[in-house]
mmCIF file of C-alpha atoms in Angstrom:
data_model
loop_
_atom_site.group_PDB
_atom_site.id
_atom_site.type_symbol
_atom_site.label_atom_id
_atom_site.label_comp_id
_atom_site.label_asym_id
_atom_site.label_seq_id
_atom_site.Cartn_x
_atom_site.Cartn_y
_atom_site.Cartn_z
ATOM 1 C CA UNK A 653 -73.865 -54.184 -99.156
ATOM 2 C CA UNK A 654 -77.145 -56.084 -99.167
ATOM 3 C CA UNK A 655 -78.969 -55.955 -95.874
ATOM 4 C CA UNK A 656 -81.684 -58.410 -96.954
ATOM 5 C CA UNK A 657 -80.568 -61.511 -98.812
ATOM 6 C CA UNK A 658 -82.524 -64.136 -100.668
ATOM 7 C CA UNK A 659 -79.856 -66.571 -101.742
ATOM 8 C CA UNK A 660 -82.021 -68.773 -103.958
ATOM 9 C CA UNK A 661 -82.870 -67.005 -107.232
ATOM 10 C CA UNK A 662 -85.339 -69.763 -108.075
ATOM 11 C CA UNK A 663 -87.123 -72.712 -106.518
ATOM 12 C CA UNK A 664 -89.139 -75.460 -108.170
ATOM 13 C CA UNK A 665 -91.768 -77.357 -106.145
ATOM 14 C CA UNK A 666 -94.343 -79.941 -107.079
ATOM 15 C CA UNK A 667 -98.008 -78.976 -106.767
ATOM 16 C CA UNK A 668 -99.425 -80.034 -103.406
ATOM 17 C CA UNK A 669 -96.056 -80.093 -101.645
ATOM 18 C CA UNK A 670 -94.614 -77.488 -99.285
ATOM 19 C CA UNK A 671 -92.696 -74.489 -100.650
ATOM 20 C CA UNK A 672 -90.119 -72.971 -98.316
ATOM 21 C CA UNK A 673 -88.613 -69.608 -99.230
ATOM 22 C CA UNK A 674 -85.710 -68.298 -97.189
ATOM 23 C CA UNK A 675 -84.465 -64.843 -96.305
ATOM 24 C CA UNK A 676 -81.512 -63.611 -94.233
ATOM 25 C CA UNK A 677 -80.853 -60.117 -92.951
ATOM 26 C CA UNK A 678 -77.805 -58.403 -91.532
ATOM 27 C CA UNK A 679 -79.193 -55.219 -89.980
ATOM 28 C CA UNK A 680 -79.963 -55.923 -86.316
ATOM 29 C CA UNK A 681 -82.198 -52.845 -86.210
ATOM 30 C CA UNK A 682 -84.760 -54.521 -88.467
ATOM 31 C CA UNK A 683 -87.761 -55.537 -86.392
ATOM 32 C CA UNK A 684 -90.609 -55.894 -88.877
ATOM 33 C CA UNK A 685 -90.584 -58.205 -91.852
ATOM 34 C CA UNK A 686 -92.863 -58.624 -94.840
ATOM 35 C CA UNK A 687 -93.267 -60.967 -97.775
ATOM 36 C CA UNK A 688 -94.486 -59.771 -101.144
ATOM 37 C CA UNK A 689 -95.495 -61.737 -104.214
ATOM 38 C CA UNK A 690 -95.047 -60.408 -107.741
ATOM 39 C CA UNK A 691 -96.511 -61.621 -111.011
ATOM 40 C CA UNK A 692 -95.028 -60.436 -114.324
ATOM 41 C CA UNK A 693 -96.250 -56.982 -115.415
ATOM 42 C CA UNK A 694 -97.756 -56.308 -111.976
ATOM 43 C CA UNK A 695 -96.486 -54.573 -108.874
ATOM 44 C CA UNK A 696 -95.571 -56.511 -105.718
ATOM 45 C CA UNK A 697 -98.580 -57.596 -103.645
ATOM 46 C CA UNK A 698 -98.382 -57.766 -99.856
ATOM 47 C CA UNK A 699 -98.698 -61.328 -98.588
ATOM 48 C CA UNK A 700 -97.890 -61.639 -94.897
ATOM 49 C CA UNK A 701 -95.816 -59.915 -92.231
ATOM 50 C CA UNK A 702 -94.274 -60.582 -88.836
ATOM 51 C CA UNK A 703 -93.077 -58.417 -86.003
ATOM 52 C CA UNK A 704 -89.897 -59.297 -84.136
ATOM 53 C CA UNK A 705 -91.921 -59.865 -80.951
ATOM 54 C CA UNK A 706 -93.281 -63.021 -82.580
ATOM 55 C CA UNK A 707 -91.599 -66.065 -84.066
ATOM 56 C CA UNK A 708 -94.479 -67.255 -86.208
ATOM 57 C CA UNK A 709 -97.417 -65.786 -88.077
ATOM 58 C CA UNK A 710 -99.930 -67.819 -90.023
ATOM 59 C CA UNK A 711 -102.512 -66.809 -92.621
ATOM 60 C CA UNK A 712 -104.240 -69.645 -94.410
ATOM 61 C CA UNK A 713 -101.716 -71.569 -96.496
ATOM 62 C CA UNK A 714 -98.951 -69.079 -95.682
ATOM 63 C CA UNK A 715 -96.798 -69.141 -92.547
ATOM 64 C CA UNK A 716 -93.803 -66.962 -91.820
ATOM 65 C CA UNK A 717 -91.215 -68.050 -89.268
ATOM 66 C CA UNK A 718 -88.689 -65.673 -87.705
ATOM 67 C CA UNK A 719 -85.449 -66.728 -86.026
ATOM 68 C CA UNK A 720 -84.030 -63.534 -84.567
ATOM 69 C CA UNK A 721 -80.827 -65.043 -83.239
ATOM 70 C CA UNK A 722 -80.001 -66.363 -86.702
ATOM 71 C CA UNK A 723 -81.361 -63.253 -88.459
ATOM 72 C CA UNK A 724 -83.342 -65.572 -90.653
ATOM 73 C CA UNK A 725 -86.931 -65.813 -91.767
ATOM 74 C CA UNK A 726 -88.774 -68.213 -93.981
ATOM 75 C CA UNK A 727 -92.098 -68.351 -95.775
ATOM 76 C CA UNK A 728 -93.897 -71.695 -95.931
ATOM 77 C CA UNK A 729 -96.652 -72.295 -98.441
ATOM 78 C CA UNK A 730 -98.624 -75.483 -98.001
ATOM 79 C CA UNK A 731 -100.071 -76.971 -100.069
ATOM 80 C CA UNK A 732 -98.461 -75.254 -103.059
ATOM 81 C CA UNK A 733 -100.787 -74.398 -105.924
ATOM 82 C CA UNK A 734 -100.098 -73.433 -109.570
ATOM 83 C CA UNK A 735 -101.220 -69.857 -108.872
ATOM 84 C CA UNK A 736 -98.403 -69.548 -106.344
ATOM 85 C CA UNK A 737 -95.878 -69.433 -109.207
ATOM 86 C CA UNK A 738 -94.441 -65.912 -108.903
ATOM 87 C CA UNK A 739 -91.439 -63.993 -107.615
ATOM 88 C CA UNK A 740 -91.414 -63.660 -103.825
ATOM 89 C CA UNK A 741 -89.673 -60.726 -102.141
ATOM 90 C CA UNK A 742 -88.643 -60.536 -98.530
ATOM 91 C CA UNK A 743 -88.602 -57.020 -97.049
ATOM 92 C CA UNK A 744 -87.642 -55.533 -93.716
ATOM 93 C CA UNK A 745 -87.876 -52.261 -91.853
ATOM 94 C CA UNK A 746 -86.733 -50.665 -88.621
ATOM 95 C CA UNK A 747 -89.872 -49.535 -86.810
ATOM 96 C CA UNK A 748 -87.926 -46.852 -84.963
ATOM 97 C CA UNK A 749 -86.141 -45.630 -88.073
ATOM 98 C CA UNK A 750 -88.702 -43.118 -89.245
ATOM 99 C CA UNK A 751 -89.383 -42.843 -92.949
ATOM 100 C CA UNK A 752 -86.831 -45.370 -94.134
ATOM 101 C CA UNK A 753 -89.186 -47.291 -96.370
ATOM 102 C CA UNK A 754 -88.704 -51.008 -96.862
ATOM 103 C CA UNK A 755 -85.431 -52.776 -97.652
ATOM 104 C CA UNK A 756 -85.982 -55.594 -100.128
ATOM 105 C CA UNK A 757 -84.162 -58.754 -101.119
ATOM 106 C CA UNK A 758 -83.607 -59.614 -104.787
ATOM 107 C CA UNK A 759 -86.453 -62.115 -104.821
ATOM 108 C CA UNK A 760 -86.925 -65.853 -105.359
ATOM 109 C CA UNK A 761 -88.772 -67.123 -108.407
ATOM 110 C CA UNK A 762 -91.060 -69.920 -107.245
ATOM 111 C CA UNK A 763 -92.217 -72.363 -109.909
ATOM 112 C CA UNK A 764 -94.975 -74.798 -109.019
ATOM 113 C CA UNK A 765 -94.901 -77.841 -111.256
ATOM 114 C CA UNK A 766 -98.053 -79.884 -111.919
ATOM 115 C CA UNK B 463 -110.142 -47.296 -109.964
ATOM 116 C CA UNK B 464 -108.902 -49.113 -106.904
ATOM 117 C CA UNK B 465 -105.544 -49.492 -105.212
ATOM 118 C CA UNK B 466 -102.519 -47.774 -106.694
ATOM 119 C CA UNK B 467 -102.388 -46.856 -110.372
ATOM 120 C CA UNK B 468 -99.425 -45.713 -112.439
ATOM 121 C CA UNK B 469 -99.189 -44.149 -115.890
ATOM 122 C CA UNK B 470 -97.720 -44.680 -118.346
ATOM 123 C CA UNK B 471 -97.032 -48.411 -118.056
ATOM 124 C CA UNK B 472 -94.215 -48.208 -120.591
ATOM 125 C CA UNK B 473 -92.049 -45.244 -121.594
ATOM 126 C CA UNK B 474 -89.192 -44.909 -124.042
ATOM 127 C CA UNK B 475 -87.316 -41.627 -123.932
ATOM 128 C CA UNK B 476 -84.132 -40.126 -125.288
ATOM 129 C CA UNK B 477 -81.468 -38.700 -123.021
ATOM 130 C CA UNK B 478 -82.475 -35.110 -123.812
ATOM 131 C CA UNK B 479 -86.208 -35.586 -123.258
ATOM 132 C CA UNK B 480 -88.291 -34.485 -120.306
ATOM 133 C CA UNK B 481 -91.088 -36.769 -119.161
ATOM 134 C CA UNK B 482 -93.132 -37.407 -116.040
ATOM 135 C CA UNK B 483 -94.407 -40.546 -114.337
ATOM 136 C CA UNK B 484 -97.716 -40.354 -112.521
ATOM 137 C CA UNK B 485 -98.997 -42.315 -109.550
ATOM 138 C CA UNK B 486 -102.406 -42.169 -107.900
ATOM 139 C CA UNK B 487 -103.563 -44.019 -104.820
ATOM 140 C CA UNK B 488 -107.217 -44.632 -103.987
ATOM 141 C CA UNK B 489 -106.623 -46.078 -100.515
ATOM 142 C CA UNK B 490 -106.820 -42.958 -98.354
ATOM 143 C CA UNK B 491 -103.172 -43.340 -97.385
ATOM 144 C CA UNK B 492 -100.955 -40.531 -96.138
ATOM 145 C CA UNK B 493 -97.535 -41.754 -97.293
ATOM 146 C CA UNK B 494 -96.279 -42.382 -100.824
ATOM 147 C CA UNK B 495 -93.012 -43.768 -102.154
ATOM 148 C CA UNK B 496 -90.992 -44.118 -105.347
ATOM 149 C CA UNK B 497 -88.870 -47.241 -105.785
ATOM 150 C CA UNK B 498 -86.566 -48.263 -108.616
ATOM 151 C CA UNK B 499 -86.016 -51.859 -109.688
ATOM 152 C CA UNK B 500 -83.078 -52.462 -112.021
ATOM 153 C CA UNK B 501 -82.345 -55.829 -113.599
ATOM 154 C CA UNK B 502 -80.968 -58.344 -111.091
ATOM 155 C CA UNK B 503 -81.085 -55.820 -108.244
ATOM 156 C CA UNK B 504 -83.485 -55.458 -105.331
ATOM 157 C CA UNK B 505 -86.046 -52.677 -105.191
ATOM 158 C CA UNK B 506 -84.317 -49.467 -104.140
ATOM 159 C CA UNK B 507 -86.140 -46.731 -102.266
ATOM 160 C CA UNK B 508 -85.854 -43.349 -103.995
ATOM 161 C CA UNK B 509 -88.219 -40.928 -102.260
ATOM 162 C CA UNK B 510 -90.714 -40.891 -99.387
ATOM 163 C CA UNK B 511 -93.536 -38.412 -98.947
ATOM 164 C CA UNK B 512 -95.633 -38.104 -95.815
ATOM 165 C CA UNK B 513 -98.670 -35.814 -95.919
ATOM 166 C CA UNK B 514 -97.292 -34.244 -99.100
ATOM 167 C CA UNK B 515 -93.926 -33.412 -97.509
ATOM 168 C CA UNK B 516 -90.764 -35.107 -98.684
ATOM 169 C CA UNK B 517 -89.249 -36.903 -95.708
ATOM 170 C CA UNK B 518 -86.605 -39.002 -97.426
ATOM 171 C CA UNK B 519 -84.391 -38.582 -100.467
ATOM 172 C CA UNK B 520 -82.231 -41.637 -100.769
ATOM 173 C CA UNK B 521 -79.235 -40.026 -102.518
ATOM 174 C CA UNK B 522 -81.055 -39.862 -105.821
ATOM 175 C CA UNK B 523 -79.508 -37.798 -108.655
ATOM 176 C CA UNK B 524 -81.167 -34.462 -109.350
ATOM 177 C CA UNK B 525 -82.252 -35.602 -112.815
ATOM 178 C CA UNK B 526 -85.084 -37.290 -110.903
ATOM 179 C CA UNK B 527 -87.448 -34.737 -109.379
ATOM 180 C CA UNK B 528 -90.480 -35.849 -107.341
ATOM 181 C CA UNK B 529 -93.638 -33.876 -106.751
ATOM 182 C CA UNK B 530 -96.529 -34.604 -104.400
ATOM 183 C CA UNK B 531 -99.343 -32.065 -104.897
ATOM 184 C CA UNK B 532 -101.701 -33.907 -102.515
ATOM 185 C CA UNK B 533 -101.798 -37.141 -100.552
ATOM 186 C CA UNK B 534 -103.361 -39.060 -103.466
ATOM 187 C CA UNK B 535 -100.979 -38.088 -106.249
ATOM 188 C CA UNK B 536 -97.258 -38.482 -106.757
ATOM 189 C CA UNK B 537 -95.180 -37.576 -109.793
ATOM 190 C CA UNK B 538 -91.630 -38.309 -110.829
ATOM 191 C CA UNK B 539 -90.265 -35.763 -113.284
ATOM 192 C CA UNK B 540 -87.429 -37.032 -115.459
ATOM 193 C CA UNK B 541 -84.898 -34.985 -117.413
ATOM 194 C CA UNK B 542 -81.540 -35.675 -119.085
ATOM 195 C CA UNK B 543 -81.585 -39.300 -118.017
ATOM 196 C CA UNK B 544 -78.837 -41.808 -118.755
ATOM 197 C CA UNK B 545 -79.242 -45.286 -120.296
ATOM 198 C CA UNK B 546 -78.410 -46.823 -116.892
ATOM 199 C CA UNK B 547 -81.604 -45.217 -115.547
ATOM 200 C CA UNK B 548 -83.602 -47.736 -117.568
ATOM 201 C CA UNK B 549 -85.553 -49.716 -114.978
ATOM 202 C CA UNK B 550 -88.982 -50.467 -113.550
ATOM 203 C CA UNK B 551 -90.214 -47.545 -111.448
ATOM 204 C CA UNK B 552 -92.696 -48.514 -108.777
ATOM 205 C CA UNK B 553 -94.938 -46.279 -106.735
ATOM 206 C CA UNK B 554 -96.275 -47.402 -103.369
ATOM 207 C CA UNK B 555 -98.464 -46.016 -100.623
ATOM 208 C CA UNK B 556 -99.019 -46.817 -96.967
ATOM 209 C CA UNK B 557 -101.243 -45.589 -94.171
ATOM 210 C CA UNK B 558 -98.353 -43.509 -92.825
ATOM 211 C CA UNK B 559 -94.584 -43.875 -92.485
ATOM 212 C CA UNK B 560 -94.943 -46.299 -89.575
ATOM 213 C CA UNK B 561 -96.186 -44.038 -86.782
ATOM 214 C CA UNK B 562 -99.335 -46.175 -86.524
ATOM 215 C CA UNK B 563 -97.312 -49.388 -86.295
ATOM 216 C CA UNK B 564 -98.525 -50.412 -89.747
ATOM 217 C CA UNK B 565 -95.705 -50.897 -92.226
ATOM 218 C CA UNK B 566 -97.387 -52.584 -95.165
ATOM 219 C CA UNK B 567 -96.977 -50.752 -98.445
ATOM 220 C CA UNK B 568 -99.211 -51.220 -101.451
ATOM 221 C CA UNK B 569 -97.640 -51.030 -104.878
ATOM 222 C CA UNK B 570 -98.770 -49.928 -108.298
ATOM 223 C CA UNK B 571 -97.979 -51.970 -111.424
ATOM 224 C CA UNK B 572 -94.923 -49.889 -112.266
ATOM 225 C CA UNK B 573 -93.661 -47.957 -115.283
ATOM 226 C CA UNK B 574 -91.112 -49.764 -117.434
ATOM 227 C CA UNK B 575 -88.697 -46.990 -118.512
ATOM 228 C CA UNK B 576 -86.191 -47.351 -121.333
ATOM 229 C CA UNK B 577 -83.697 -44.555 -121.932
ATOM 230 C CA UNK B 578 -82.119 -44.590 -125.392
#
């Protein structure tokens, strides 16, 4: 039973346009969410996070939006660049859950086309 | 060395072998984690260590045995593995297990394990 779902295995976007990656979760105890980026042969790299007390967090070209009522979050990348081509993982945790680690989605492979 | 390092990067072992994976973090963190990533599956948490004490064992078979001699080093000892244990094993570290309100984990490059 997947608690964090990324329903799009892949996404292709033209360079310069906006990339929107989606993530849904089912566990209502999750209150902190993170996005990671992974290149082949490397470990996941932390990108941006958001606490459930916010609905938006922005860092340069990256913005994460959280819709708690829909249990949905999205990562916007604008403008998309060739170096953004990677697998993006959504992750979540329950801040009151102790040492539960992070629960990850399966990832979305973003391909930026020139 | 910076960040989180893992050795070896690739490992092929038979089902009767014993091997160990090593992880070292250079970030001054107090918590370390082992995750497993199988093909077409999300990362799965295996073990959590906080200040060298195991605080979580996520129903992992006993053929996987972790060891954390100090807050910078983490090992995963492997013995009598099965072919279905072939996966990418990722080590991560974080400042703590969330008591500071910081939840970001930093990952190593992983060890690609193949059990034959």
